[in-house]
CSV table of C-alpha atoms in Angstrom, one decimal:
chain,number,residue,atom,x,y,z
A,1,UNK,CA,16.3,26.1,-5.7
A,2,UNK,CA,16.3,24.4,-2.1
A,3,UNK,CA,18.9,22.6,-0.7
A,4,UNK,CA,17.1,19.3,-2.0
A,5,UNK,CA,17.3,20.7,-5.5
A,6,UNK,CA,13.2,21.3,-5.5
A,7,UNK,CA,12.3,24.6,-6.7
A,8,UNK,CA,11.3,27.3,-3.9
A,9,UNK,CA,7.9,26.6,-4.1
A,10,UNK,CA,7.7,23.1,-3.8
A,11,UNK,CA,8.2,20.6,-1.3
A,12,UNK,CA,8.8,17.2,-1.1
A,13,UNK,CA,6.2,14.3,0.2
A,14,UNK,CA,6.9,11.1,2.2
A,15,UNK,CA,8.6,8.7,-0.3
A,16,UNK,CA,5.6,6.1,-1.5
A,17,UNK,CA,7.0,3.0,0.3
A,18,UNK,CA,5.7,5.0,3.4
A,19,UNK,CA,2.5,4.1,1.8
A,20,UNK,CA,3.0,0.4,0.9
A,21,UNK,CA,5.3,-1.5,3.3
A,22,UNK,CA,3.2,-3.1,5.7
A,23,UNK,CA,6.3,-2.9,8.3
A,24,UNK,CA,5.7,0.7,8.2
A,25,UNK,CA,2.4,0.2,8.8
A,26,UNK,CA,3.3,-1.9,12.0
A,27,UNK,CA,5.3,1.0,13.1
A,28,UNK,CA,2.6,3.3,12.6
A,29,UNK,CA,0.0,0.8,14.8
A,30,UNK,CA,2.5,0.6,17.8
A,31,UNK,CA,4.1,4.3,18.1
A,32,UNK,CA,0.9,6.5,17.1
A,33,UNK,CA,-2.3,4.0,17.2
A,34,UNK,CA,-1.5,2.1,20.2
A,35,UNK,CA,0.3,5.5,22.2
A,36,UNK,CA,-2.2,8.2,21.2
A,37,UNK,CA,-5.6,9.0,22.2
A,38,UNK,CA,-7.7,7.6,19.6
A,39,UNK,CA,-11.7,8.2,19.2
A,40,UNK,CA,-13.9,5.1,19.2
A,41,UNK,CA,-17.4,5.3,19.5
A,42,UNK,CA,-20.2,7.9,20.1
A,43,UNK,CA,-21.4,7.7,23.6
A,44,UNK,CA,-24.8,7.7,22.6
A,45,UNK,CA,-24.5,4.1,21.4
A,46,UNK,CA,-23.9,3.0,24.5
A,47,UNK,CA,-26.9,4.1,25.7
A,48,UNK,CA,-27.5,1.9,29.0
A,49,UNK,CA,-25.4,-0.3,31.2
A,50,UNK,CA,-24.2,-3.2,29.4
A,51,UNK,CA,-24.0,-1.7,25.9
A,52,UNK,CA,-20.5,-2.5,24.5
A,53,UNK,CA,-18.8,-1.9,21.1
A,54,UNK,CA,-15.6,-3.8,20.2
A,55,UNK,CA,-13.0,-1.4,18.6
A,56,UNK,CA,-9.8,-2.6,16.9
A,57,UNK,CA,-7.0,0.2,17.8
A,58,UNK,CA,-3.8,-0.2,16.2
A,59,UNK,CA,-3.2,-4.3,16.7
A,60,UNK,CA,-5.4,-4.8,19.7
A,61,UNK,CA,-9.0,-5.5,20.0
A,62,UNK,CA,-10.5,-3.4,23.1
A,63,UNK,CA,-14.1,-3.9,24.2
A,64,UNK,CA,-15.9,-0.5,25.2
A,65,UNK,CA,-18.9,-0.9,27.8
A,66,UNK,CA,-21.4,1.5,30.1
A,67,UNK,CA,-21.2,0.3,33.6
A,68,UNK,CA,-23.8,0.1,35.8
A,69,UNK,CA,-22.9,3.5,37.5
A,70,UNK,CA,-23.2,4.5,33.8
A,71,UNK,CA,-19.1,5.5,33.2
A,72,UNK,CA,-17.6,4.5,30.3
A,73,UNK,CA,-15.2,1.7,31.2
A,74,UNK,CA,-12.7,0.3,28.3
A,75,UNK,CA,-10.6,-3.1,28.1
A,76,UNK,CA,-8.6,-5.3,26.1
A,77,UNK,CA,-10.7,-7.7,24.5
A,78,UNK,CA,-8.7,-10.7,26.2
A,79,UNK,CA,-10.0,-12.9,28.5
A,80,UNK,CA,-7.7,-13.7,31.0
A,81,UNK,CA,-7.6,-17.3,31.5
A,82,UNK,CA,-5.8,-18.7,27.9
A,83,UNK,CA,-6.4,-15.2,25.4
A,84,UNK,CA,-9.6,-16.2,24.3
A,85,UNK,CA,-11.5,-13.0,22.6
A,86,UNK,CA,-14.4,-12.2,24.9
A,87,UNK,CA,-16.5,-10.7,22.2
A,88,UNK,CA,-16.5,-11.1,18.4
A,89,UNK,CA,-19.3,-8.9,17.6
A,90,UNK,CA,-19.2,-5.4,16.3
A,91,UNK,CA,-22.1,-4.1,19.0
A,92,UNK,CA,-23.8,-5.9,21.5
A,93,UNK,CA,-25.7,-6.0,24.8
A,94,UNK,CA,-25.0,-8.0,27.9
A,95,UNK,CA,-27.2,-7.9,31.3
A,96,UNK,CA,-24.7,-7.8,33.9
A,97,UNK,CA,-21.6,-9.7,32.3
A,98,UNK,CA,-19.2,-10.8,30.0
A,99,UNK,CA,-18.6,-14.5,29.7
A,100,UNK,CA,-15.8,-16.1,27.5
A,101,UNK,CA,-17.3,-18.5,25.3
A,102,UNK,CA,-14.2,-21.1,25.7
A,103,UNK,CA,-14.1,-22.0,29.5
A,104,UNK,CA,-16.4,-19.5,31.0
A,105,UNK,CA,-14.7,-17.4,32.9
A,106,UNK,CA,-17.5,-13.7,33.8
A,107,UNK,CA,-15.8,-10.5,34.3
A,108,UNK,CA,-18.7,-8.3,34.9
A,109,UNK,CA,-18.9,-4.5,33.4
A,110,UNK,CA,-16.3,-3.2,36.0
A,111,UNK,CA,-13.8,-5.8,34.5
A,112,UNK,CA,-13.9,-8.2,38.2
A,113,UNK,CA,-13.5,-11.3,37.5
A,114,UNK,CA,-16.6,-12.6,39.1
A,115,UNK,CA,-17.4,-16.2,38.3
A,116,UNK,CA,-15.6,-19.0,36.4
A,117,UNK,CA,-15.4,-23.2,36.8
A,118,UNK,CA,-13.8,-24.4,40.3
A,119,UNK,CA,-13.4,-21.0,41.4
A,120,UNK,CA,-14.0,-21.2,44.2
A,121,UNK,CA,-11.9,-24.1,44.9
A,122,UNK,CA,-8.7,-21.4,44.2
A,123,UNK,CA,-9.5,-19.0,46.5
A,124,UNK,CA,-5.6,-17.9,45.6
A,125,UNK,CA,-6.8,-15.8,42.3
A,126,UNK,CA,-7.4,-12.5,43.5
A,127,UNK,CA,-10.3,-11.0,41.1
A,128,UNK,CA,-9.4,-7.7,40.7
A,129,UNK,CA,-6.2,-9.1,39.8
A,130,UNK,CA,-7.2,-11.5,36.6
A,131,UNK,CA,-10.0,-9.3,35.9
A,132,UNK,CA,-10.0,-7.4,32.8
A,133,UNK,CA,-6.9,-5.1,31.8
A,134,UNK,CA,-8.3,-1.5,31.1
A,135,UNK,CA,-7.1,1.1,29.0
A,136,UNK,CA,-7.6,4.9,29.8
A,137,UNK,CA,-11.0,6.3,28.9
A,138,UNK,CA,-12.1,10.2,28.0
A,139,UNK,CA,-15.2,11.3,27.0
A,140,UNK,CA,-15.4,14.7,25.4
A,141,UNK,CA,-17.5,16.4,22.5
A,142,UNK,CA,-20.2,13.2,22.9
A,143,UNK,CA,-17.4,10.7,21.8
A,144,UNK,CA,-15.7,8.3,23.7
A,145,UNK,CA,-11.5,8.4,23.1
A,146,UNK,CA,-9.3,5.4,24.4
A,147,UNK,CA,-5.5,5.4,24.6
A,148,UNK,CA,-3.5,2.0,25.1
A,149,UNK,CA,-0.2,3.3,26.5
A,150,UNK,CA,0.7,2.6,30.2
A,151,UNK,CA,0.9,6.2,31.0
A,152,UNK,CA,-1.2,8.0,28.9
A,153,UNK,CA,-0.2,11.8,26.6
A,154,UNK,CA,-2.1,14.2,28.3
A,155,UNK,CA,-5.2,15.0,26.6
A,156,UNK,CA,-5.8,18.2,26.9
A,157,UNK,CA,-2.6,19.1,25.0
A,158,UNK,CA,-3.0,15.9,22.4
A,159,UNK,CA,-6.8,15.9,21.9
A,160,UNK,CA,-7.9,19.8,22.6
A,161,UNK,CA,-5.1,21.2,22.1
A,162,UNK,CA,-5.1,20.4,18.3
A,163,UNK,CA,-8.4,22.3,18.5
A,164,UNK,CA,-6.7,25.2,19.8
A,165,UNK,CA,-4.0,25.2,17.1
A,166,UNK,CA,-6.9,25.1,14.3
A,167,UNK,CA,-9.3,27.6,15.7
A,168,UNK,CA,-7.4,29.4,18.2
A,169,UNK,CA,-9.3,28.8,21.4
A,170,UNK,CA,-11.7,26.1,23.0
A,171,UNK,CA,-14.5,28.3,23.3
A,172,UNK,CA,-15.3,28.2,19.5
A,173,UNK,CA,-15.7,24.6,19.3
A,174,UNK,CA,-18.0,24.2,22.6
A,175,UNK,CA,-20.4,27.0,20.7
A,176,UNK,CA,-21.6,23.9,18.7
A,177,UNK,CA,-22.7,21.7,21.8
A,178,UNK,CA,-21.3,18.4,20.2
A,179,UNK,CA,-22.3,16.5,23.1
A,180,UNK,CA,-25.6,17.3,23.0
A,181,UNK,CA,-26.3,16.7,19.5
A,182,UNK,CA,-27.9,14.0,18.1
A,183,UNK,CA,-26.9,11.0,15.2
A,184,UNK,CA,-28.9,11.9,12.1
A,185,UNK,CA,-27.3,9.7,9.8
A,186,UNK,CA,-24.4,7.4,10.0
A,187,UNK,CA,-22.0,6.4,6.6
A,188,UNK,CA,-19.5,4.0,7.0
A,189,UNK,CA,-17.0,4.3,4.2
A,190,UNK,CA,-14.2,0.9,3.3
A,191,UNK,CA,-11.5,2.7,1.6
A,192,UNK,CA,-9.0,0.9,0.0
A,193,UNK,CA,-5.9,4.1,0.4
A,194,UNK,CA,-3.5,4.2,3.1
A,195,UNK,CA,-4.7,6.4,6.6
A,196,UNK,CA,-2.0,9.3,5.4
A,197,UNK,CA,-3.5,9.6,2.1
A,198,UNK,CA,-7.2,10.4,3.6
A,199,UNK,CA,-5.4,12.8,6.2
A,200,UNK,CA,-3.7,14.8,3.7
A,201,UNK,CA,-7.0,14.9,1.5
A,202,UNK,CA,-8.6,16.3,4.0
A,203,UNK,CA,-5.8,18.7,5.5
A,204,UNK,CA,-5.8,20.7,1.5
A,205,UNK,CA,-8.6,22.1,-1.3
A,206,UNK,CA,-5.3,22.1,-4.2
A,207,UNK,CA,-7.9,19.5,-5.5
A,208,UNK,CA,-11.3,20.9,-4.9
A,209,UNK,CA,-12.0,22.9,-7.9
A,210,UNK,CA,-10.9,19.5,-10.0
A,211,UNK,CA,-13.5,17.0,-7.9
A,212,UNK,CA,-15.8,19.2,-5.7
A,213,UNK,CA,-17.8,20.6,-7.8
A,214,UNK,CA,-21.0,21.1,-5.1
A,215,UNK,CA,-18.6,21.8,-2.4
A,216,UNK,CA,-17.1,24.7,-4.4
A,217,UNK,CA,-20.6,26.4,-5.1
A,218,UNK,CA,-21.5,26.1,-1.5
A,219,UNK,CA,-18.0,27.4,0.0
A,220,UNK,CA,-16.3,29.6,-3.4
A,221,UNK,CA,-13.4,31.0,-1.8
A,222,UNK,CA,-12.4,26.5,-1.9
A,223,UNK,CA,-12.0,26.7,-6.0
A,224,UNK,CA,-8.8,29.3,-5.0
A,225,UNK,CA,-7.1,26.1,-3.8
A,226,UNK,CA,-6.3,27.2,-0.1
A,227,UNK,CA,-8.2,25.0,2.4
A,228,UNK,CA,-9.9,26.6,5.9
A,229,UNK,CA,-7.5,24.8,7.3
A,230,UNK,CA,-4.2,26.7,5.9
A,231,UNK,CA,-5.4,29.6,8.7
A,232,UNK,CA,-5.7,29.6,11.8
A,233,UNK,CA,-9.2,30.8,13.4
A,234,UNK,CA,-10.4,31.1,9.7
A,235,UNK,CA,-14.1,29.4,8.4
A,236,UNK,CA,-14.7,29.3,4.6
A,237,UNK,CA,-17.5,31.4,4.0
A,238,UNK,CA,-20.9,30.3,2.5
A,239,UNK,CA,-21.7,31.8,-1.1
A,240,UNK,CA,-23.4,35.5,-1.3
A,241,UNK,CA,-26.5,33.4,-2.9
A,242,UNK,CA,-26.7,30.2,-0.7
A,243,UNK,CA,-28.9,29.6,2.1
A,244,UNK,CA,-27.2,26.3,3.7
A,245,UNK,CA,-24.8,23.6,3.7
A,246,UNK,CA,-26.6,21.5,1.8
A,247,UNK,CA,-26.2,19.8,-1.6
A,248,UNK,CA,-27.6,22.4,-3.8
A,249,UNK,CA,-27.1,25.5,-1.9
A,250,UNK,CA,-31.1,25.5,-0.4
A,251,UNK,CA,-31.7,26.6,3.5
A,252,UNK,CA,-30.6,24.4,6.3
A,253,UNK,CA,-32.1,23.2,9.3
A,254,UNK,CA,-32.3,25.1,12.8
A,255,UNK,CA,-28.7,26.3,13.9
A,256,UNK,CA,-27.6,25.4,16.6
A,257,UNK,CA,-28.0,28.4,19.2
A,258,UNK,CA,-24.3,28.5,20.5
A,259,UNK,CA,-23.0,29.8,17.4
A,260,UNK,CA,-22.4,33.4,17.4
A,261,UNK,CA,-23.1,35.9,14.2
A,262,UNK,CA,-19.3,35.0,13.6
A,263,UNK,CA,-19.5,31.7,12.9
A,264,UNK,CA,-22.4,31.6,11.1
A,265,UNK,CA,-22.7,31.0,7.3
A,266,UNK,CA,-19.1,29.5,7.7
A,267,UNK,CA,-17.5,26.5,7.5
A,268,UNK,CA,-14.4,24.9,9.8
A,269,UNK,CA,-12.3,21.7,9.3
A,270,UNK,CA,-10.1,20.1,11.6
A,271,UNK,CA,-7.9,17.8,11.9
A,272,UNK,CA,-7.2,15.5,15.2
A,273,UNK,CA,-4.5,13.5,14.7
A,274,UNK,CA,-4.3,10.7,14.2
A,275,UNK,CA,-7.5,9.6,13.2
A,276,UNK,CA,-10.4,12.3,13.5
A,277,UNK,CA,-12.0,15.0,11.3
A,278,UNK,CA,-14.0,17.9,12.5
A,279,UNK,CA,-16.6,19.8,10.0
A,280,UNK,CA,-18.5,22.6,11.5
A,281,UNK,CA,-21.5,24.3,10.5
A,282,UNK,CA,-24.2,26.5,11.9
A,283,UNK,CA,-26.8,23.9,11.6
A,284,UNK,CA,-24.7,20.6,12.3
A,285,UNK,CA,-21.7,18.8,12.7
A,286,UNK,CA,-19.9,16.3,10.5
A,287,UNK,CA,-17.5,13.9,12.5
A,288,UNK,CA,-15.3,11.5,11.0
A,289,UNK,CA,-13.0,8.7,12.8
A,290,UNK,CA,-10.9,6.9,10.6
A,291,UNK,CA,-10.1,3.0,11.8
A,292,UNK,CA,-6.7,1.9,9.6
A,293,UNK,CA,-6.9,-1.8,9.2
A,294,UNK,CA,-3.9,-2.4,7.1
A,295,UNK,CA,-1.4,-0.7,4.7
A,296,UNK,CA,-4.5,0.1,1.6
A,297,UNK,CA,-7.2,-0.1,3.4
A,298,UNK,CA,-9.1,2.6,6.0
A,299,UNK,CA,-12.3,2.2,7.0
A,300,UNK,CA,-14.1,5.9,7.9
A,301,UNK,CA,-17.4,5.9,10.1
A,302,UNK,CA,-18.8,9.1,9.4
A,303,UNK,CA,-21.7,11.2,11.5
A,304,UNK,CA,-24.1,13.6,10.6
A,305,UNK,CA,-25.0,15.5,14.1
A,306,UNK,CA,-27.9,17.7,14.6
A,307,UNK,CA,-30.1,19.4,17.6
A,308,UNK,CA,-31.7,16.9,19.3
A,309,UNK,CA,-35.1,17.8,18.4
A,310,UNK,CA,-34.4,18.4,14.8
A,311,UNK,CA,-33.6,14.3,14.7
A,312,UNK,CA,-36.5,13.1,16.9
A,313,UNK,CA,-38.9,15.1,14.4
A,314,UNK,CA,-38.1,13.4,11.6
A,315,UNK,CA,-36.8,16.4,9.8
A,316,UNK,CA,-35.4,15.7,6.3
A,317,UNK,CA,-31.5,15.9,6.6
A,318,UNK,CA,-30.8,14.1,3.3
A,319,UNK,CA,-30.0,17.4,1.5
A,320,UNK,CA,-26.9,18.2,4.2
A,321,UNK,CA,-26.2,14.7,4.5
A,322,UNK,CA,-26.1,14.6,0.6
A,323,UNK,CA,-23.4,17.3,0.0
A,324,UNK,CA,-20.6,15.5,2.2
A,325,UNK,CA,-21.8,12.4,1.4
A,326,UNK,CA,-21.0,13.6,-2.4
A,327,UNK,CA,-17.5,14.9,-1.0
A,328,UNK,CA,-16.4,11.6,0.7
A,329,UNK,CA,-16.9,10.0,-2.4
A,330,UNK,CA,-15.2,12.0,-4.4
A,331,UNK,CA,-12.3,12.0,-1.5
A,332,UNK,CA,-12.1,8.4,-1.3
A,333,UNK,CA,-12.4,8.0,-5.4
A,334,UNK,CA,-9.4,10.2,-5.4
A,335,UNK,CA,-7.3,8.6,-2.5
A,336,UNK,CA,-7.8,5.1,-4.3
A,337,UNK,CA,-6.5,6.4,-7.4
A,338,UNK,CA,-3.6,7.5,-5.5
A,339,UNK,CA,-3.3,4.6,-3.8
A,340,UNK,CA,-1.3,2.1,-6.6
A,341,UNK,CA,0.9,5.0,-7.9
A,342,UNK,CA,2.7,4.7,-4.1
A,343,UNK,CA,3.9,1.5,-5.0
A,344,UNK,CA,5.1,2.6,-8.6
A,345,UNK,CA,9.2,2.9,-9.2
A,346,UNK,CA,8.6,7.1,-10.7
A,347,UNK,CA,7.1,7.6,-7.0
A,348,UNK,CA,9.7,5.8,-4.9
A,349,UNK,CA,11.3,9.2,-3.7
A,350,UNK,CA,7.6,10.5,-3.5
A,351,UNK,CA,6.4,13.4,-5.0
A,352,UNK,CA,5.8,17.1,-4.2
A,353,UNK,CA,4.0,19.5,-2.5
A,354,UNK,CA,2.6,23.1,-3.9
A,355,UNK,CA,2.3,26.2,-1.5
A,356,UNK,CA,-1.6,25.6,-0.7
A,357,UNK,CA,-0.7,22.1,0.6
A,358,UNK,CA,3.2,23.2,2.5
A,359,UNK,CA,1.5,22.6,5.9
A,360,UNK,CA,1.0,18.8,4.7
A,361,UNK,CA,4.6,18.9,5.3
A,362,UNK,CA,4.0,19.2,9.1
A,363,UNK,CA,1.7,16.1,9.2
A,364,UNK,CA,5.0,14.2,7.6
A,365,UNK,CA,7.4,15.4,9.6
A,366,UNK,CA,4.8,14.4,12.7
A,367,UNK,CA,4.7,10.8,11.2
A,368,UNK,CA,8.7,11.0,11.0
A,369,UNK,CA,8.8,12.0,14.5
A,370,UNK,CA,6.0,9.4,16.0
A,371,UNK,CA,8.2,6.6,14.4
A,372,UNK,CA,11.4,7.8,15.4
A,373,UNK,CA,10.9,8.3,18.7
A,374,UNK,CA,11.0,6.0,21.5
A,375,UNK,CA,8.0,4.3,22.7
A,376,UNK,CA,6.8,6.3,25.9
């Protein structure tokens, strides 16, 4: 027995109002959300200058635009006169700038604030100065990554170094050429289970031989319980008889030339805290990036990347698209039954955690840590 009176092989879970109390939830939005670097959009969908997305990260609305020198520029969502919100679509285009619908004050892609009524009868309002606030902008892997904090966590350490941890170098990942693939198919998932209840789905495979029942045919060594990412460097390998990744184990499209003899027929997962999942393949990519919008409820916007070429042709991608597709589902099925047992009286101490899923136990003590620090 452990000090906590578990036996040796288990481990204790966050307690289930860490999954229910929307204060906790506010904590979570100000000291991981809103400090952390925190994925957003594919920079393919802001194709040309002008583009723009609007994003909510943590408790903020930020507006994500191409400039005209074709950077990525990102900003709170805010105009600066009297807090009106600039932009209340999802995606958008604008020609040369954004205009506030209340009183008209234009900030134009570079955040200046270039026009607004009578002003030029103040010449006392510097532009630059009541232009639009900006938040710190990465691009990396073909996906553009925002962080709200005034002085931003390094990324390398944050963002690629949790890619390091998982696979043991950089190189590995930049075999796949993520920012050169293309969108083949986009699913947006609404999933009504707290953000930490998705993560730790995805972190373990104690569940997969109950609910994956494809997944387990295409990847066996997952019905043994122990997830690819319990080791570090390792990829699940494919099945002696399958050909691909796809839904019933038939040949794949064109692999993508980076990846070496090592990597191929394999499968890696990882996770980049807070809100990003990882799924590589020799013939694509899946990328996930969750958006928590309150305690129960996630929403996850989910990409299918191939080679460019394999997209433009039209190629048939429905049979790989089908197979995670299937394993979302049966994910998010599974995190919404979980979902109302949080808030039951048997689970207020939480529950527990068998050997295949101990390193979930890092994830909570992370969340412990992220709230009980100080804000940077």
């Amino acid at each position: 027995m452990t000090s906590t009176g578990l036996p040796d092989s288990l481990i204790a879970t966050l307690p289930g109002i860490s999954y229910t109390d929307p204060g906790i939830f506010t904590q979570e939005q100000e000291r991981i959300f809103e400090t952390m670097w925190f994925c957003v959009a594919r920079a393919s969908d802001l194709a040309k200058p002008g583009a723009f997305r609007t994003v909510d990260v943590g408790r903020e609305s930020i507006l994500v635009t191409r400039a005209r020198d074709n950077a990525i520029r990102a900003y709170f969502n805010v105009c600066r006169h009297r807090g009106a919100r600039l932009c209340t679509e999802e995606t958008g285009e604008v020609k040369r700038a954004f205009q506030c619908p209340y009183h008209a004050w234009t900030y134009d892609l570079n955040g200046k604030l270039v026009a607004a009524p009578n002003l030029t009868k103040m010449p006392d309002v510097g532009r630059t100065e009541y232009g639009l606030v900006s938040v710190a902008v990465r691009e990396w892997l073909g996906y553009v990554w925002v962080c709200l904090a005034e002085n931003p966590p390094s990324f390398e350490e944050d963002v690629i170094g949790e890619i390091v941890s998982r696979l043991g170098d950089v190189e590995s990942i930049e075999h796949y050429d993520i920012d050169n693939l293309s969108v083949g198919r986009r699913i947006v998932y609404d999933v009504k289970a707290n953000w930490k209840l998705i993560i730790e789905n995805f972190m373990e495979c104690y569940h997969c031989a109950t609910i994956h029942p494809e997944l387990t045919e295409v990847l066996p060594e997952f019905a043994d319980g122990y997830a690819a990412q319990y080791y570090v460097g390792h990829g699940a390998e494919f099945g002696a008889d399958v050909q691909g990744f796809t839904v019933d184990g038939s040949k794949g499209l064109d692999r993508i030339p980076g990846v070496g003899d090592e990597q191929d027929r394999r499968y890696y997962a990882i996770t980049v805290k807070p809100q990003v999942f990882i799924n590589l393949v020799p013939d694509h990519v899946i990328f996930h990036r969750m958006y928590p919008v309150s305690v129960d409820r996630t929403i996850v916007e989910c990409d299918w990347l191939y080679l460019p070429h394999v997209v433009a042709s039209g190629k048939d991608v429905s049979r790989s698209v089908e197979l995670f597709d299937r394993v979302n589902r049966q994910d998010f099925e599974a995190c919404e039954r979980t979902q109302p047992g949080m808030a039951s009286r048997m689970y207020a101490k939480g529950g527990v955690l068998v050997p295949s899923e101990h390193h979930i136990g890092a994830f909570h003590d992370w969340v412990n840590e992220r709230l009980g620090a100080p804000l940077p």
